[in-house]
Amino acid sequence: MKSSLKRHLLDRATAPYRGLGVFHYRWGRGKLGNDPIFCALLERQIFPDGARITDLGCGRGLLAAWFLAAERLADEGQWPDDVTPPPRGLRFRGCELMGREAEVGNRALQPLYPGRVELSGGDMRAADLSGLNAIAILDVLHYIDYAEQDRLLDKIRSALPAGGLFLTRVGDAEGGLRFRISQLVDRGISFVQGHRLPRMWCRPVKAWVAALEARGFKVECLPMNGHNPFANVMLIARVLP
Ligand SMILES: C[S@@+](CC[C@H](N)C(=O)[O-])C[C@H]1O[C@@H](n2cnc3c(N)ncnc32)[C@H](O)[C@@H]1O
């Protein structure tokens, strides 16, 4: 994405958080400005128009903030003709263990995008997954143990219709030093968020792919690290028709 468009989109996506405190605003700018996954999702047209998306471990709702800001820019004629257009009419639900973060997201986004965002405090393992066609879990699956991961994958598969999308990013446990660095950073961020130092249950990417394929998903893997020395991989898993 051209840097001028990215800056403009970053300003739009993070502006709603400005009135909720410097920390939330800066957090959003840091995350959306530096994590390559947000631009990649737009460029690859991952979400179709009208998608009903549930973001598990949604934090402050930055995924919704990003896509809804992009749509708003396009509606205002501020999206360049030569850049892949953003999807229209997305609706986001979210579930976040830290309820106060979900509340920040609601307070930032609901007044600007009525009926398009609903974030709740709670555990993703108990989230309501009815009535949606896309589920995102970005950098969260490793916080629950292996048996719970498997149960959640089963639940996700049952909730999605044919052609439905499960989007996730995981650390590749076979990623050597890069994996260990990403774990260190992850633990640091979790600590700042108030999670203390959680145990993490990671798998090699090939094990994630096997677990998804065994449930009837077709899986595409893309390294998703930007300039960071991490071993993160985005998995785009679609339910086979
Ligand atoms: C590394 S952050 C990622 C946040 C967000 N997905 C993003 O990409 O900006 C992980 C988030 O998952 C949340 N989380 C961890 N375990 C969870 C669970 N069992 N249910 C819901 N959220 C959880 C944490 O509170 C944290 O906000």
CSV table of C-alpha atoms and ligand atoms in Angstrom, one decimal:
chain,number,residue,atom,x,y,z
A,1,MET,CA,0.0,0.0,0.0
A,2,LYS,CA,1.3,3.5,-0.9
A,3,SER,CA,2.7,5.2,2.2
A,4,SER,CA,0.5,8.3,1.8
A,5,LEU,CA,-2.7,6.1,1.7
A,6,LYS,CA,-1.5,4.0,4.7
A,7,ARG,CA,-0.8,7.2,6.7
A,8,HIS,CA,-4.3,8.6,5.9
A,9,LEU,CA,-5.9,5.3,6.8
A,10,LEU,CA,-3.9,5.0,10.0
A,11,ASP,CA,-5.1,8.5,11.0
A,12,ARG,CA,-8.7,7.7,10.2
A,13,ALA,CA,-8.6,4.3,12.0
A,14,THR,CA,-7.0,5.5,15.1
A,15,ALA,CA,-8.8,8.9,15.5
A,16,PRO,CA,-11.8,7.4,17.3
A,17,TYR,CA,-9.5,6.3,20.1
A,18,ARG,CA,-8.0,9.7,20.6
A,19,GLY,CA,-10.7,10.9,23.0
A,20,LEU,CA,-10.4,7.7,25.1
A,21,GLY,CA,-6.9,8.4,26.4
A,22,VAL,CA,-3.4,8.7,25.1
A,23,PHE,CA,-2.5,5.1,25.9
A,24,HIS,CA,-5.3,3.6,23.8
A,25,TYR,CA,-4.6,6.0,21.0
A,26,ARG,CA,-0.9,5.3,21.0
A,27,TRP,CA,-1.5,1.6,21.3
A,28,GLY,CA,-3.7,1.6,18.2
A,29,ARG,CA,-1.2,3.7,16.2
A,30,GLY,CA,1.6,1.4,17.1
A,31,LYS,CA,-0.3,-1.8,16.3
A,32,LEU,CA,-2.0,-0.7,13.1
A,33,GLY,CA,1.0,1.3,11.9
A,34,ASN,CA,3.6,-1.5,12.4
A,35,ASP,CA,1.9,-4.8,12.0
A,36,PRO,CA,1.9,-5.8,8.3
A,37,ILE,CA,-1.1,-8.0,8.6
A,38,PHE,CA,-3.6,-5.1,8.4
A,39,CYS,CA,-2.4,-3.9,5.0
A,40,ALA,CA,-2.0,-7.5,3.8
A,41,LEU,CA,-5.7,-8.3,4.6
A,42,LEU,CA,-6.8,-5.3,2.5
A,43,GLU,CA,-4.5,-6.0,-0.4
A,44,ARG,CA,-5.5,-9.6,-0.6
A,45,GLN,CA,-9.2,-8.9,-0.4
A,46,ILE,CA,-9.6,-11.5,2.4
A,47,PHE,CA,-13.0,-10.4,3.5
A,48,PRO,CA,-15.9,-10.3,0.9
A,49,ASP,CA,-18.4,-7.5,0.9
A,50,GLY,CA,-21.0,-7.9,3.6
A,51,ALA,CA,-18.9,-10.4,5.6
A,52,ARG,CA,-20.1,-11.0,9.2
A,53,ILE,CA,-16.9,-11.4,11.1
A,54,THR,CA,-16.2,-12.4,14.7
A,55,ASP,CA,-12.8,-11.4,16.0
A,56,LEU,CA,-11.8,-13.6,19.0
A,57,GLY,CA,-9.3,-12.0,21.3
A,58,CYS,CA,-10.2,-8.7,19.6
A,59,GLY,CA,-8.5,-6.3,22.0
A,60,ARG,CA,-9.7,-2.8,21.4
A,61,GLY,CA,-11.3,-3.7,18.0
A,62,LEU,CA,-8.5,-2.6,15.8
A,63,LEU,CA,-9.3,-5.0,13.1
A,64,ALA,CA,-12.8,-3.5,12.8
A,65,ALA,CA,-11.4,0.1,13.2
A,66,TRP,CA,-9.1,-0.5,10.2
A,67,PHE,CA,-11.6,-2.0,7.8
A,68,LEU,CA,-14.4,0.4,8.7
A,69,ALA,CA,-12.1,3.4,8.3
A,70,ALA,CA,-11.0,2.1,4.9
A,71,GLU,CA,-14.6,1.7,3.8
A,72,ARG,CA,-15.4,5.2,5.0
A,73,LEU,CA,-12.5,6.7,3.0
A,74,ALA,CA,-13.7,4.9,-0.1
A,75,ASP,CA,-17.3,6.2,0.5
A,76,GLU,CA,-15.9,9.7,0.7
A,77,GLY,CA,-14.1,9.3,-2.6
A,78,GLN,CA,-10.7,9.3,-0.9
A,79,TRP,CA,-9.6,5.8,-2.0
A,80,PRO,CA,-7.3,5.9,-5.0
A,81,ASP,CA,-8.7,4.2,-8.1
A,82,ASP,CA,-5.5,2.2,-8.7
A,83,VAL,CA,-5.6,0.6,-5.3
A,84,THR,CA,-7.6,-2.6,-4.5
A,85,PRO,CA,-10.9,-1.2,-3.0
A,86,PRO,CA,-11.8,-2.1,0.6
A,87,PRO,CA,-14.7,-4.4,1.2
A,88,ARG,CA,-18.1,-2.8,1.9
A,89,GLY,CA,-20.7,-3.5,4.6
A,90,LEU,CA,-18.6,-5.6,7.0
A,91,ARG,CA,-20.1,-6.2,10.4
A,92,PHE,CA,-17.9,-7.1,13.4
A,93,ARG,CA,-18.5,-8.9,16.6
A,94,GLY,CA,-15.6,-9.4,19.0
A,95,CYS,CA,-14.8,-11.3,22.2
A,96,GLU,CA,-12.0,-10.2,24.5
A,97,LEU,CA,-10.9,-11.6,27.8
A,98,MET,CA,-10.0,-8.1,29.1
A,99,GLY,CA,-13.6,-6.6,29.1
A,100,ARG,CA,-12.4,-3.1,29.6
A,101,GLU,CA,-10.5,-3.3,26.3
A,102,ALA,CA,-13.6,-4.4,24.5
A,103,GLU,CA,-15.5,-1.5,26.1
A,104,VAL,CA,-12.9,0.9,24.8
A,105,GLY,CA,-13.4,-0.5,21.3
A,106,ASN,CA,-17.2,-0.1,21.6
A,107,ARG,CA,-16.9,3.5,22.9
A,108,ALA,CA,-14.5,4.4,20.1
A,109,LEU,CA,-16.3,2.7,17.1
A,110,GLN,CA,-20.0,2.4,17.8
A,111,PRO,CA,-20.9,6.1,17.6
A,112,LEU,CA,-19.1,6.3,14.2
A,113,TYR,CA,-20.3,3.1,12.8
A,114,PRO,CA,-23.8,2.3,14.2
A,115,GLY,CA,-24.8,-1.3,14.1
A,116,ARG,CA,-21.4,-2.4,12.7
A,117,VAL,CA,-19.4,-3.2,15.8
A,118,GLU,CA,-20.3,-5.1,18.9
A,119,LEU,CA,-17.4,-6.2,21.2
A,120,SER,CA,-18.0,-8.2,24.4
A,121,GLY,CA,-15.9,-9.1,27.4
A,122,GLY,CA,-15.5,-12.8,27.8
A,123,ASP,CA,-13.6,-15.9,27.0
A,124,MET,CA,-13.4,-16.9,23.3
A,125,ARG,CA,-13.9,-20.5,24.2
A,126,ALA,CA,-17.5,-19.6,25.2
A,127,ALA,CA,-18.1,-17.1,22.4
A,128,ASP,CA,-21.4,-17.2,20.4
A,129,LEU,CA,-20.4,-18.1,16.9
A,130,SER,CA,-23.8,-18.1,15.3
A,131,GLY,CA,-24.8,-16.3,12.2
A,132,LEU,CA,-21.3,-15.4,10.8
A,133,ASN,CA,-19.2,-16.3,7.8
A,134,ALA,CA,-15.7,-15.3,8.9
A,135,ILE,CA,-13.8,-15.8,12.2
A,136,ALA,CA,-10.5,-14.2,13.0
A,137,ILE,CA,-8.1,-15.2,15.8
A,138,LEU,CA,-5.0,-13.1,15.5
A,139,ASP,CA,-2.2,-14.0,17.9
A,140,VAL,CA,-4.4,-15.5,20.5
A,141,LEU,CA,-4.8,-19.3,20.0
A,142,HIS,CA,-1.6,-20.1,21.9
A,143,TYR,CA,-3.1,-18.8,25.1
A,144,ILE,CA,-5.3,-21.9,25.5
A,145,ASP,CA,-4.0,-25.4,25.9
A,146,TYR,CA,-3.9,-28.0,23.1
A,147,ALA,CA,-7.1,-29.8,23.9
A,148,GLU,CA,-8.9,-26.5,24.2
A,149,GLN,CA,-7.5,-25.4,20.9
A,150,ASP,CA,-8.8,-28.5,19.3
A,151,ARG,CA,-12.2,-28.0,20.8
A,152,LEU,CA,-12.3,-24.4,19.6
A,153,LEU,CA,-11.3,-25.5,16.0
A,154,ASP,CA,-14.2,-28.0,16.1
A,155,LYS,CA,-16.6,-25.3,17.2
A,156,ILE,CA,-15.3,-22.9,14.5
A,157,ARG,CA,-15.6,-25.5,11.8
A,158,SER,CA,-19.2,-26.3,12.9
A,159,ALA,CA,-20.1,-22.6,12.9
A,160,LEU,CA,-18.9,-21.7,9.5
A,161,PRO,CA,-20.9,-22.3,6.3
A,162,ALA,CA,-19.4,-23.8,3.1
A,163,GLY,CA,-16.9,-21.2,1.8
A,164,GLY,CA,-16.6,-19.6,5.2
A,165,LEU,CA,-13.3,-18.2,6.3
A,166,PHE,CA,-11.2,-18.8,9.4
A,167,LEU,CA,-8.3,-16.4,9.5
A,168,THR,CA,-5.6,-16.8,12.1
A,169,ARG,CA,-2.0,-15.9,12.8
A,170,VAL,CA,0.2,-18.3,14.8
A,171,GLY,CA,3.9,-18.5,15.7
A,172,ASP,CA,5.7,-21.4,14.1
A,173,ALA,CA,7.1,-23.5,16.9
A,174,GLU,CA,9.7,-24.8,14.5
A,175,GLY,CA,10.8,-21.3,13.7
A,176,GLY,CA,14.0,-21.5,15.8
A,177,LEU,CA,15.5,-18.2,17.1
A,178,ARG,CA,12.8,-16.1,15.3
A,179,PHE,CA,10.1,-18.1,17.1
A,180,ARG,CA,11.8,-17.6,20.5
A,181,ILE,CA,12.1,-13.8,19.9
A,182,SER,CA,8.4,-13.6,19.0
A,183,GLN,CA,7.5,-15.5,22.2
A,184,LEU,CA,9.6,-13.1,24.3
A,185,VAL,CA,7.9,-10.1,22.7
A,186,ASP,CA,4.5,-11.7,23.1
A,187,ARG,CA,5.1,-12.4,26.8
A,188,GLY,CA,6.2,-8.8,27.3
A,189,ILE,CA,3.1,-7.4,25.7
A,190,SER,CA,0.8,-9.8,27.6
A,191,PHE,CA,2.5,-8.7,30.8
A,192,VAL,CA,1.9,-5.0,29.9
A,193,GLN,CA,-1.8,-5.9,29.3
A,194,GLY,CA,-2.1,-7.3,32.8
A,195,HIS,CA,-2.0,-11.1,32.0
A,196,ARG,CA,1.2,-11.7,34.1
A,197,LEU,CA,3.4,-14.2,32.3
A,198,PRO,CA,1.1,-16.8,30.7
A,199,ARG,CA,2.1,-20.2,29.6
A,200,MET,CA,1.8,-20.6,25.8
A,201,TRP,CA,0.8,-23.6,23.8
A,202,CYS,CA,2.4,-23.3,20.4
A,203,ARG,CA,2.6,-25.8,17.5
A,204,PRO,CA,4.7,-26.0,14.3
A,205,VAL,CA,2.8,-24.5,11.3
A,206,LYS,CA,2.6,-27.8,9.7
A,207,ALA,CA,0.7,-29.2,12.7
A,208,TRP,CA,-1.8,-26.2,12.5
A,209,VAL,CA,-2.3,-26.9,8.8
A,210,ALA,CA,-2.9,-30.6,9.5
A,211,ALA,CA,-5.4,-29.8,12.2
A,212,LEU,CA,-7.3,-27.5,9.9
A,213,GLU,CA,-7.2,-29.8,6.9
A,214,ALA,CA,-8.4,-32.7,9.0
A,215,ARG,CA,-11.5,-30.6,9.7
A,216,GLY,CA,-12.2,-29.9,6.1
A,217,PHE,CA,-10.5,-26.5,5.6
A,218,LYS,CA,-8.3,-25.6,2.6
A,219,VAL,CA,-5.4,-23.7,4.0
A,220,GLU,CA,-3.0,-21.1,2.6
A,221,CYS,CA,0.0,-20.0,4.7
A,222,LEU,CA,1.7,-16.7,4.4
A,223,PRO,CA,4.7,-15.5,6.5
A,224,MET,CA,3.4,-12.3,8.3
A,225,ASN,CA,6.3,-10.6,10.1
A,226,GLY,CA,7.1,-7.4,8.2
A,227,HIS,CA,10.5,-6.2,9.3
A,228,ASN,CA,10.3,-8.0,12.6
A,229,PRO,CA,12.5,-11.0,13.3
A,230,PHE,CA,9.5,-13.2,14.2
A,231,ALA,CA,8.2,-16.6,13.0
A,232,ASN,CA,4.6,-15.6,12.6
A,233,VAL,CA,2.4,-17.1,9.9
A,234,MET,CA,-1.0,-16.1,8.7
A,235,LEU,CA,-3.3,-19.0,7.9
A,236,ILE,CA,-6.2,-18.4,5.6
A,237,ALA,CA,-8.5,-21.4,6.0
A,238,ARG,CA,-11.6,-21.8,3.9
A,239,VAL,CA,-14.3,-24.4,4.4
A,240,LEU,CA,-14.4,-26.5,1.3
A,241,PRO,CA,-17.7,-26.4,-0.4
B,1,LIG,C1,-1.6,-10.5,21.3
B,1,LIG,S1,-3.1,-9.8,21.7
B,1,LIG,C2,-3.9,-9.7,20.1
B,1,LIG,C3,-5.0,-8.7,20.0
B,1,LIG,C4,-5.7,-8.6,18.7
B,1,LIG,N1,-6.1,-9.9,18.2
B,1,LIG,C5,-4.8,-7.9,17.7
B,1,LIG,O1,-4.3,-8.5,16.8
B,1,LIG,O2,-4.6,-6.7,17.8
B,1,LIG,C6,-4.0,-11.2,22.4
B,1,LIG,C7,-5.4,-10.8,22.9
B,1,LIG,O3,-6.1,-12.0,23.2
B,1,LIG,C8,-6.8,-11.8,24.4
B,1,LIG,N2,-7.1,-13.2,25.0
B,1,LIG,C9,-6.2,-14.1,25.5
B,1,LIG,N3,-6.8,-15.2,25.8
B,1,LIG,C10,-8.1,-15.0,25.5
B,1,LIG,C11,-9.3,-15.8,25.6
B,1,LIG,N4,-9.3,-17.0,26.2
B,1,LIG,N5,-10.5,-15.3,25.2
B,1,LIG,C12,-10.6,-14.0,24.7
B,1,LIG,N6,-9.5,-13.2,24.5
B,1,LIG,C13,-8.3,-13.7,24.9
B,1,LIG,C14,-5.8,-11.0,25.2
B,1,LIG,O4,-6.5,-10.3,26.3
B,1,LIG,C15,-5.3,-10.0,24.2
B,1,LIG,O5,-6.1,-8.9,24.1
